[in-house]
Protein backbone atom coordinates (compact mmCIF):
# COMPACT_ATOMS: atom_id res chain seq x y z
CA UNK A 1 106.73 127.91 153.10
CA UNK A 2 105.70 126.83 150.06
CA UNK A 3 105.04 123.31 148.29
CA UNK A 4 106.39 123.01 145.16
CA UNK A 5 106.19 119.56 142.69
CA UNK A 6 108.68 120.77 139.43
CA UNK A 7 109.67 118.99 136.59
CA UNK A 8 109.19 117.22 132.91
CA UNK A 9 107.95 113.98 132.26
CA UNK A 10 106.59 111.35 129.09
CA UNK A 11 104.14 113.89 127.63
CA UNK A 12 106.32 117.59 128.77
CA UNK A 13 109.71 116.03 127.01
CA UNK A 14 111.43 113.55 124.58
CA UNK A 15 113.37 110.97 125.61
CA UNK A 16 115.94 113.12 123.74
CA UNK A 17 114.58 116.06 126.45
CA UNK A 18 115.11 113.12 129.09
CA UNK A 19 117.82 111.75 129.03
CA UNK A 20 120.08 115.01 129.59
CA UNK A 21 117.09 115.93 132.96
CA UNK A 22 118.40 112.72 134.00
CA UNK A 23 119.73 112.20 136.87
CA UNK A 24 122.05 108.76 137.61
CA UNK A 25 121.97 107.08 140.97
CA UNK A 26 125.63 108.32 141.31
CA UNK A 27 125.04 111.86 141.03
CA UNK A 28 121.54 111.46 143.23
CA UNK A 29 123.57 112.38 146.43
CA UNK A 30 125.41 115.86 145.41
CA UNK A 31 122.38 117.41 144.11
CA UNK A 32 120.43 116.22 147.30
CA UNK A 33 123.01 118.16 148.47
CA UNK A 34 123.38 121.39 146.42
CA UNK A 35 119.43 121.50 146.11
CA UNK A 36 119.27 121.07 150.11
CA UNK A 37 122.46 124.14 150.47
CA UNK A 38 120.00 126.93 148.27
CA UNK A 39 118.55 129.60 150.88
CA UNK A 40 115.24 129.35 149.69
CA UNK A 41 115.24 125.53 150.36
CA UNK A 42 114.38 123.71 153.36
CA UNK A 43 113.94 120.13 152.40
CA UNK A 44 114.01 119.06 149.21
CA UNK A 45 113.53 115.38 147.42
CA UNK A 46 114.57 113.79 144.05
CA UNK A 47 112.78 111.96 141.49
CA UNK A 48 114.55 110.28 137.94
CA UNK A 49 112.72 107.72 136.41
CA UNK A 50 112.95 106.18 132.62
CA UNK A 51 109.63 108.64 132.30
CA UNK A 52 110.65 111.72 135.14
CA UNK A 53 112.73 113.39 136.55
CA UNK A 54 110.98 115.37 139.71
CA UNK A 55 111.79 117.13 142.85
CA UNK A 56 109.23 117.93 145.38
CA UNK A 57 110.81 121.02 147.69
CA UNK A 58 108.93 123.51 150.82
CA UNK A 59 110.79 126.66 150.12
CA UNK A 60 110.08 129.72 149.68
CA UNK A 61 107.77 132.00 146.97
CA UNK A 62 110.26 132.49 144.59
CA UNK A 63 111.19 129.19 144.86
CA UNK A 64 110.38 128.15 142.02
CA UNK A 65 112.98 129.87 139.52
CA UNK A 66 115.30 129.39 142.10
CA UNK A 67 114.32 125.45 141.59
CA UNK A 68 114.50 125.03 137.93
CA UNK A 69 117.52 127.61 137.31
CA UNK A 70 119.34 124.68 139.53
CA UNK A 71 117.92 122.53 137.47
CA UNK A 72 119.75 123.95 133.91
CA UNK A 73 122.73 124.35 135.77
CA UNK A 74 123.00 121.02 137.26
CA UNK A 75 122.88 119.35 134.40
CA UNK A 76 124.36 122.25 132.08
CA UNK A 77 121.07 123.53 129.62
CA UNK A 78 119.58 126.40 128.95
CA UNK A 79 116.69 126.97 131.19
CA UNK A 80 115.40 128.40 128.75
CA UNK A 81 114.49 125.77 127.08
CA UNK A 82 114.06 123.92 130.23
CA UNK A 83 111.06 126.34 131.47
CA UNK A 84 109.26 124.53 127.76
CA UNK A 85 108.96 121.12 129.04
CA UNK A 86 108.73 122.27 132.61
CA UNK A 87 106.12 121.86 134.51
CA UNK A 88 104.58 122.59 138.49
CA UNK A 89 102.46 122.16 141.14
CA UNK A 90 102.31 124.69 144.48
CA UNK A 91 100.76 123.67 147.87
CA UNK A 92 97.30 121.66 147.60
CA UNK A 93 98.74 120.98 143.38
CA UNK A 94 101.45 119.52 144.26
CA UNK A 95 99.94 117.21 146.90
CA UNK A 96 97.82 116.15 144.05
CA UNK A 97 100.16 115.17 141.34
CA UNK A 98 102.57 113.58 144.03
CA UNK A 99 99.50 111.07 145.15
CA UNK A 100 98.54 110.97 141.60
CA UNK A 101 102.20 109.52 140.01
CA UNK A 102 102.76 107.13 143.21
CA UNK A 103 99.46 105.04 142.42
CA UNK A 104 100.66 105.54 138.34
CA UNK A 105 97.28 107.84 136.60
CA UNK A 106 100.09 109.82 135.65
CA UNK A 107 102.42 106.92 134.27
CA UNK A 108 103.20 106.03 130.89
CA UNK A 109 100.92 103.09 131.73
CA UNK A 110 98.02 103.57 133.26
CA UNK A 111 98.00 102.48 136.60
CA UNK A 112 101.35 100.92 136.60
CA UNK A 113 102.52 99.06 140.06
CA UNK A 114 107.10 99.77 139.94
CA UNK A 115 106.95 104.24 140.34
CA UNK A 116 105.10 103.66 143.97
CA UNK A 117 108.51 101.91 144.58
CA UNK A 118 110.60 103.84 142.81
CA UNK A 119 108.99 106.89 144.72
CA UNK A 120 109.88 105.27 148.18
CA UNK A 121 112.85 104.52 147.08
CA UNK A 122 113.19 108.45 146.37
CA UNK A 123 112.28 108.71 149.32
CA UNK A 124 114.72 107.03 151.25
CA UNK A 125 117.64 108.63 149.30
CA UNK A 126 116.34 112.10 150.10
CA UNK A 127 115.96 110.80 153.72
CA UNK A 128 119.42 109.77 154.12
CA UNK A 129 120.45 112.58 152.25
CA UNK A 130 118.81 114.33 155.56
CA UNK A 131 116.69 116.30 152.20
CA UNK A 132 113.27 115.54 153.98
CA UNK A 133 111.60 118.17 157.01
CA UNK A 134 108.41 117.61 158.75
CA UNK A 135 106.69 118.83 155.59
CA UNK A 136 108.24 116.17 153.07
CA UNK A 137 108.52 113.08 155.50
CA UNK A 138 103.87 113.56 156.37
CA UNK A 139 103.48 114.07 152.54
CA UNK A 140 105.40 110.67 151.49
CA UNK A 141 104.31 109.15 154.53
CA UNK A 142 100.30 110.64 153.84
CA UNK A 143 101.33 109.70 149.82
CA UNK A 144 102.35 105.70 150.64
CA UNK A 145 99.00 105.56 152.15
CA UNK A 146 96.52 106.32 150.00
CA UNK A 147 98.76 104.62 147.33
CA UNK A 148 98.07 101.11 149.04
CA UNK A 149 94.06 101.96 149.88
CA UNK A 150 94.29 103.32 145.99
CA UNK A 151 95.69 99.52 145.43
CA UNK A 152 92.99 98.09 148.20
CA UNK A 153 90.28 99.70 146.81
CA UNK A 154 90.57 99.89 143.28
CA UNK A 155 90.67 98.05 140.52
CA UNK A 156 94.60 99.98 138.76
CA UNK A 157 96.66 96.94 140.13
CA UNK A 158 94.46 94.09 138.04
CA UNK A 159 95.94 92.83 135.55
CA UNK A 160 99.11 95.10 135.24
CA UNK A 161 101.05 95.84 131.96
CA UNK A 162 103.58 97.44 131.71
CA UNK A 163 106.45 98.97 129.56
CA UNK A 164 108.11 95.73 129.40
CA UNK A 165 104.25 93.93 129.32
CA UNK A 166 103.92 96.38 125.60
CA UNK A 167 107.39 96.04 124.13
CA UNK A 168 107.80 92.27 124.39
CA UNK A 169 103.40 92.85 123.16
CA UNK A 170 105.20 95.28 120.19
CA UNK A 171 108.23 92.48 119.41
CA UNK A 172 105.05 89.77 119.06
CA UNK A 173 103.53 91.47 115.92
CA UNK A 174 107.19 90.84 114.53
CA UNK A 175 108.14 87.69 115.79
CA UNK A 176 105.38 85.27 115.36
CA UNK A 177 106.66 82.33 116.88
CA UNK A 178 109.40 83.68 120.10
CA UNK A 179 109.68 79.68 119.53
CA UNK A 180 112.88 80.77 117.17
CA UNK A 181 114.45 83.74 118.72
CA UNK A 182 116.91 84.95 121.17
CA UNK A 183 116.33 87.57 123.10
CA UNK A 184 119.45 89.71 125.24
CA UNK A 185 118.40 91.16 127.80
CA UNK A 186 120.83 94.70 128.84
CA UNK A 187 120.34 95.44 132.90
CA UNK A 188 119.67 93.74 136.08
CA UNK A 189 116.93 95.54 136.82
CA UNK A 190 112.98 95.26 137.72
CA UNK A 191 112.26 96.04 134.23
CA UNK A 192 113.97 94.17 132.62
CA UNK A 193 113.27 90.59 135.38
CA UNK A 194 109.28 91.40 133.93
CA UNK A 195 110.92 91.14 130.28
CA UNK A 196 112.47 87.95 131.60
CA UNK A 197 109.14 86.80 132.52
CA UNK A 198 106.96 87.84 129.87
CA UNK A 199 109.73 86.07 127.25
CA UNK A 200 110.10 83.08 129.37
CA UNK A 201 105.99 82.50 128.99
CA UNK A 202 105.47 83.56 125.58
CA UNK A 203 107.94 80.44 125.11
CA UNK A 204 111.44 82.23 123.63
CA UNK A 205 113.94 79.98 122.48
CA UNK A 206 116.72 81.62 124.98
CA UNK A 207 117.04 84.19 127.39
CA UNK A 208 120.59 86.03 127.79
CA UNK A 209 121.10 88.47 130.44
CA UNK A 210 123.94 90.61 130.74
CA UNK A 211 125.32 92.85 132.98
CA UNK A 212 127.86 94.92 134.92
CA UNK A 213 128.16 92.04 136.94
CA UNK A 214 127.40 88.57 136.11
CA UNK A 215 126.13 87.33 139.81
CA UNK A 216 122.89 89.55 139.39
CA UNK A 217 122.12 89.03 136.05
CA UNK A 218 122.20 84.90 137.27
CA UNK A 219 119.32 86.11 139.52
CA UNK A 220 117.15 86.21 136.69
CA UNK A 221 118.68 84.29 134.02
CA UNK A 222 119.21 80.96 136.14
CA UNK A 223 115.44 80.70 137.63
CA UNK A 224 114.05 80.86 133.07
CA UNK A 225 116.58 78.90 132.26
CA UNK A 226 118.70 81.90 130.22
CA UNK A 227 122.03 82.37 130.29
CA UNK A 228 123.96 84.99 132.40
CA UNK A 229 126.65 87.88 130.89
CA UNK A 230 128.67 90.81 131.81
CA UNK A 231 129.12 93.40 129.69
CA UNK A 232 132.15 93.00 127.29
CA UNK A 233 130.21 90.02 126.30
CA UNK A 234 127.73 91.73 124.49
CA UNK A 235 129.38 92.14 120.84
CA UNK A 236 129.24 88.91 120.10
CA UNK A 237 126.01 87.86 122.08
CA UNK A 238 124.07 90.69 119.38
CA UNK A 239 125.27 88.62 116.95
CA UNK A 240 123.04 85.57 118.30
CA UNK A 241 120.52 87.57 118.84
CA UNK A 242 117.23 88.38 117.63
CA UNK A 243 115.70 90.40 120.41
CA UNK A 244 116.82 93.64 122.38
CA UNK A 245 116.11 94.95 125.20
CA UNK A 246 117.71 97.33 127.61
CA UNK A 247 116.61 98.65 130.27
CA UNK A 248 120.71 100.27 132.75
CA UNK A 249 121.35 103.46 134.51
CA UNK A 250 124.40 104.27 132.02
CA UNK A 251 124.84 107.34 131.45
CA UNK A 252 126.34 106.32 128.13
CA UNK A 253 125.44 104.19 125.31
CA UNK A 254 125.91 100.74 125.87
CA UNK A 255 125.94 99.71 123.11
CA UNK A 256 126.93 101.58 119.49
CA UNK A 257 126.55 101.77 115.66
CA UNK A 258 129.96 100.34 114.95
CA UNK A 259 129.43 97.53 116.70
CA UNK A 260 125.53 96.40 115.15
CA UNK A 261 126.96 97.21 112.77
CA UNK A 262 129.17 94.26 113.11
CA UNK A 263 127.19 92.13 114.43
CA UNK A 264 124.66 92.65 112.20
CA UNK A 265 127.52 91.16 109.41
CA UNK A 266 128.40 88.12 111.15
CA UNK A 267 124.38 87.85 111.51
CA UNK A 268 124.41 88.24 107.39
CA UNK A 269 122.16 91.03 108.16
CA UNK A 270 119.35 88.63 109.79
CA UNK A 271 116.82 91.57 111.22
CA UNK A 272 117.23 92.60 114.51
CA UNK A 273 114.01 94.01 117.22
CA UNK A 274 115.36 96.11 119.61
CA UNK A 275 113.73 98.18 122.10
CA UNK A 276 114.94 100.25 125.37
CA UNK A 277 113.86 101.14 128.04
CA UNK A 278 116.09 102.97 129.62
CA UNK A 279 116.61 107.07 129.85
CA UNK A 280 119.26 108.02 129.06
CA UNK A 281 118.98 105.90 126.12
CA UNK A 282 121.82 102.33 126.65
CA UNK A 283 121.66 102.03 122.96
CA UNK A 284 123.14 104.91 120.33
CA UNK A 285 120.23 106.58 118.09
CA UNK A 286 122.35 106.62 114.57
CA UNK A 287 121.60 102.41 115.08
CA UNK A 288 118.50 103.01 114.09
CA UNK A 289 119.52 103.52 111.00
CA UNK A 290 121.05 100.79 109.76
CA UNK A 291 118.70 99.27 107.37
CA UNK A 292 118.08 95.77 109.69
CA UNK A 293 117.13 97.09 112.95
CA UNK A 294 114.14 98.64 114.31
CA UNK A 295 115.10 100.38 117.21
CA UNK A 296 112.42 101.16 119.22
CA UNK A 297 111.82 103.97 122.55
CA UNK A 298 110.58 103.81 125.59
CA UNK A 299 107.93 106.86 123.66
CA UNK A 300 107.42 104.03 120.59
CA UNK A 301 105.06 101.58 123.16
CA UNK A 302 102.36 104.19 123.19
CA UNK A 303 99.77 102.29 121.26
CA UNK A 304 100.79 99.45 123.36
CA UNK A 305 100.22 101.23 126.29
CA UNK A 306 96.79 103.23 125.46
CA UNK A 307 95.11 100.15 124.97
CA UNK A 308 95.91 99.23 128.41
CA UNK A 309 94.34 102.93 129.73
CA UNK A 310 90.67 102.06 128.71
CA UNK A 311 90.52 98.92 129.61
CA UNK A 312 91.70 100.60 133.33
CA UNK A 313 89.60 103.85 133.29
CA UNK A 314 87.02 103.01 135.20
CA UNK A 315 89.61 102.13 137.79
CA UNK A 316 91.49 105.06 137.02
CA UNK A 317 88.25 107.23 137.78
CA UNK A 318 88.25 105.62 141.31
CA UNK A 319 91.26 106.23 142.41
CA UNK A 320 91.55 109.84 141.27
CA UNK A 321 88.09 110.14 143.80
CA UNK A 322 90.37 108.85 146.61
CA UNK A 323 92.76 111.94 145.60
CA UNK A 324 90.88 113.93 145.84
CA UNK A 325 89.71 112.63 149.52
CA UNK A 326 93.86 111.83 150.57
CA UNK A 327 94.47 115.98 149.17
CA UNK A 328 91.44 116.97 151.41
CA UNK A 329 92.36 115.43 154.08
CA UNK A 330 96.51 116.74 154.40
CA UNK A 331 96.06 120.42 153.66
CA UNK A 332 93.29 119.65 156.92
CA UNK A 333 96.27 118.30 159.07
CA UNK A 334 98.78 120.37 157.31
CA UNK A 335 95.97 124.09 158.20
CA UNK A 336 96.06 122.96 162.14
CA UNK A 337 99.61 121.97 162.51
CA UNK A 338 100.30 125.74 160.83
CA UNK A 339 97.80 126.66 163.75
CA UNK A 340 99.18 125.34 165.83
CA UNK A 341 102.61 126.96 165.34
CA UNK A 342 101.22 130.60 165.24
CA UNK A 343 99.57 129.13 168.53
CA UNK A 344 103.01 128.35 169.79
CA UNK A 345 104.11 131.47 169.03
CA UNK A 346 101.95 133.72 170.28
CA UNK A 347 101.18 131.60 174.02
CA UNK A 348 105.63 132.13 173.97
CA UNK A 349 105.14 136.00 172.75
CA UNK A 350 102.72 136.91 175.77
CA UNK A 351 104.48 134.37 178.61
CA UNK A 352 107.78 136.79 177.32
CA UNK A 353 105.74 139.27 178.87
CA UNK A 354 104.18 138.07 181.71
CA UNK A 355 108.10 137.10 183.24
CA UNK A 356 109.23 139.98 182.29
CA UNK A 357 106.91 141.85 184.18
CA UNK A 358 106.65 139.21 187.45
CA UNK A 359 110.73 139.55 187.67
CA UNK A 360 109.69 143.76 188.00
CA UNK A 361 107.69 143.59 189.88
CA UNK A 362 109.38 140.65 192.09
CA UNK A 363 111.97 143.11 192.52
CA UNK A 364 109.69 146.13 193.48
CA UNK A 365 108.69 143.99 196.27
CA UNK A 366 112.75 142.98 197.39
CA UNK A 367 112.47 147.06 197.77
CA UNK A 368 110.22 146.95 200.23
CA UNK A 369 107.55 148.56 197.98
CA UNK A 370 103.91 148.93 198.57
CA UNK A 371 102.18 145.21 197.99
CA UNK A 372 98.91 146.46 196.70
CA UNK A 373 100.47 148.61 194.65
CA UNK A 374 103.55 146.42 192.94
CA UNK A 375 100.29 143.66 192.24
CA UNK A 376 98.73 147.37 191.19
CA UNK A 377 101.40 148.43 189.08
CA UNK A 378 101.49 145.05 187.41
CA UNK A 379 98.26 144.48 186.31
CA UNK A 380 98.77 147.50 184.82
CA UNK A 381 102.18 147.43 182.67
CA UNK A 382 101.02 143.81 182.04
CA UNK A 383 97.47 144.42 179.69
CA UNK A 384 99.24 147.42 178.73
CA UNK A 385 102.01 145.15 176.83
CA UNK A 386 99.56 142.48 176.00
CA UNK A 387 97.70 144.83 174.49
CA UNK A 388 99.74 147.10 172.60
CA UNK A 389 100.28 144.91 169.32
CA UNK A 390 96.88 144.10 169.36
CA UNK A 391 95.75 147.39 169.14
CA UNK A 392 98.86 149.22 167.01
CA UNK A 393 97.67 146.32 164.55
CA UNK A 394 94.18 147.86 164.46
CA UNK A 395 94.91 150.88 164.03
CA UNK A 396 97.24 150.19 160.86
CA UNK A 397 94.34 148.33 159.10
CA UNK A 398 91.29 150.89 160.67
CA UNK A 399 93.94 153.46 157.98
CA UNK A 400 94.85 151.07 155.05
CA UNK A 401 90.79 150.10 155.26
CA UNK A 402 91.22 146.05 155.96
CA UNK A 403 88.11 145.16 156.29
CA UNK A 404 88.67 141.72 156.99
CA UNK A 405 90.86 141.82 158.94
CA UNK A 406 89.59 143.52 161.23
CA UNK A 407 86.06 141.98 161.29
CA UNK A 408 88.45 139.24 162.73
CA UNK A 409 88.83 141.32 165.48
CA UNK A 410 86.14 140.45 167.66
CA UNK A 411 86.84 137.15 167.49
CA UNK A 412 89.96 136.60 167.78
CA UNK A 413 90.79 139.35 170.89
CA UNK A 414 87.22 139.74 171.56
CA UNK A 415 85.50 136.97 173.23
CA UNK A 416 81.88 136.56 174.63
CA UNK A 417 82.07 136.91 178.14
CA UNK A 418 81.64 133.44 179.82
CA UNK A 419 78.50 132.18 180.89
CA UNK A 420 78.61 132.25 184.88
CA UNK A 421 79.11 135.35 184.64
CA UNK A 422 75.87 136.57 182.45
CA UNK A 423 74.03 135.37 185.19
CA UNK A 424 75.72 137.50 188.53
CA UNK A 425 72.79 139.18 190.39
CA UNK A 426 72.97 142.87 189.23
CA UNK A 427 74.83 144.72 192.38
CA UNK A 428 72.63 145.97 194.79
CA UNK A 429 71.23 149.50 195.10
CA UNK A 430 71.64 151.31 198.14
CA UNK A 431 69.83 154.32 199.51
CA UNK A 432 70.70 157.54 201.25
CA UNK A 433 71.99 155.95 204.66
CA UNK A 434 73.69 153.53 202.69
CA UNK A 435 71.62 150.66 203.65
CA UNK A 436 69.89 147.42 200.85
CA UNK A 437 67.49 148.52 199.63
């Protein structure tokens, strides 16, 4: 079986494509069930964030195309269009990619810590959906161990610059003094919580957090002296907001062009800075066409993020080295496991032949046949049965000139004699009168 990692990310696909391929939380259980039901797939896990959608599977040789076709069907997308922005990795490369994702080396923000939590969530979701078997279970556990080592032994996580920080940093270029600005944050997840903290530390005048449930919004806003509202109250809050940053898991936009037009009229067309971090997007792209709106998506934060990447490059190089060591260790353990399974299968085969010969010998003894003759026949029969398949394989390899297989035969089937046998005294020669020499 083959380990496969297939997906798209912020480097290979635009936000417009990523939001079409993203899985909402409500879709994940169904997606995992469908994916694991494919005959070629024995294990599967799905990672879906604002910057990437990736499928990790244990599959057969044709699995890549099967998984790509399934992804297209699930999201009602043309497979050819999807293939143009998709990437895939197999076996060691797939393991390496997963480890790079876990430590933030493949993230838009180099070393960002949120991705590890998202990956752990994906692992738990797959586990609950019974999508994990021994192969992916061991890979994820090994990956989490490597991520912990990288965080401990390198500076990749020091002074982290997240997408949340990048969004606030971009806002600071437009608003010189946050103390006169009012912010509306839509969502109540980890990213919005980070945005709220950054804005609070920057001294924003008023902070409002909107969420489907008011209680979750209050968990963020109360500690920072802000206000919590529900999503239905957003139209009124937009009229007061100078800064709007949104990150939810909603499958449909929350802020539309018409809603924003009405808010701008109440604001008397004072400009609004908006950042849509969500994928799928929370704010309709047409909102950016309005004259007094400065709308940015997660892809527009690249400039701020590149500055962070330069500062962390040394730590990133150290992390790459640790990951290579981690991949080598995982590969070594995997080979041992594969060899162990082959050994178990070979022993089961030998034991089955042994049991068959023994039962036949016992039946002959029960019929009263000569024990010496029975033992002689047992030994002859068992030897023939054990050697039949290898002998046939050697003949086939010889006829096909499969030299590598033939060179392995002596090592596999004809091990050197034990040392004690090589030191046994020679049988003494006898004289014609049969007396010892």
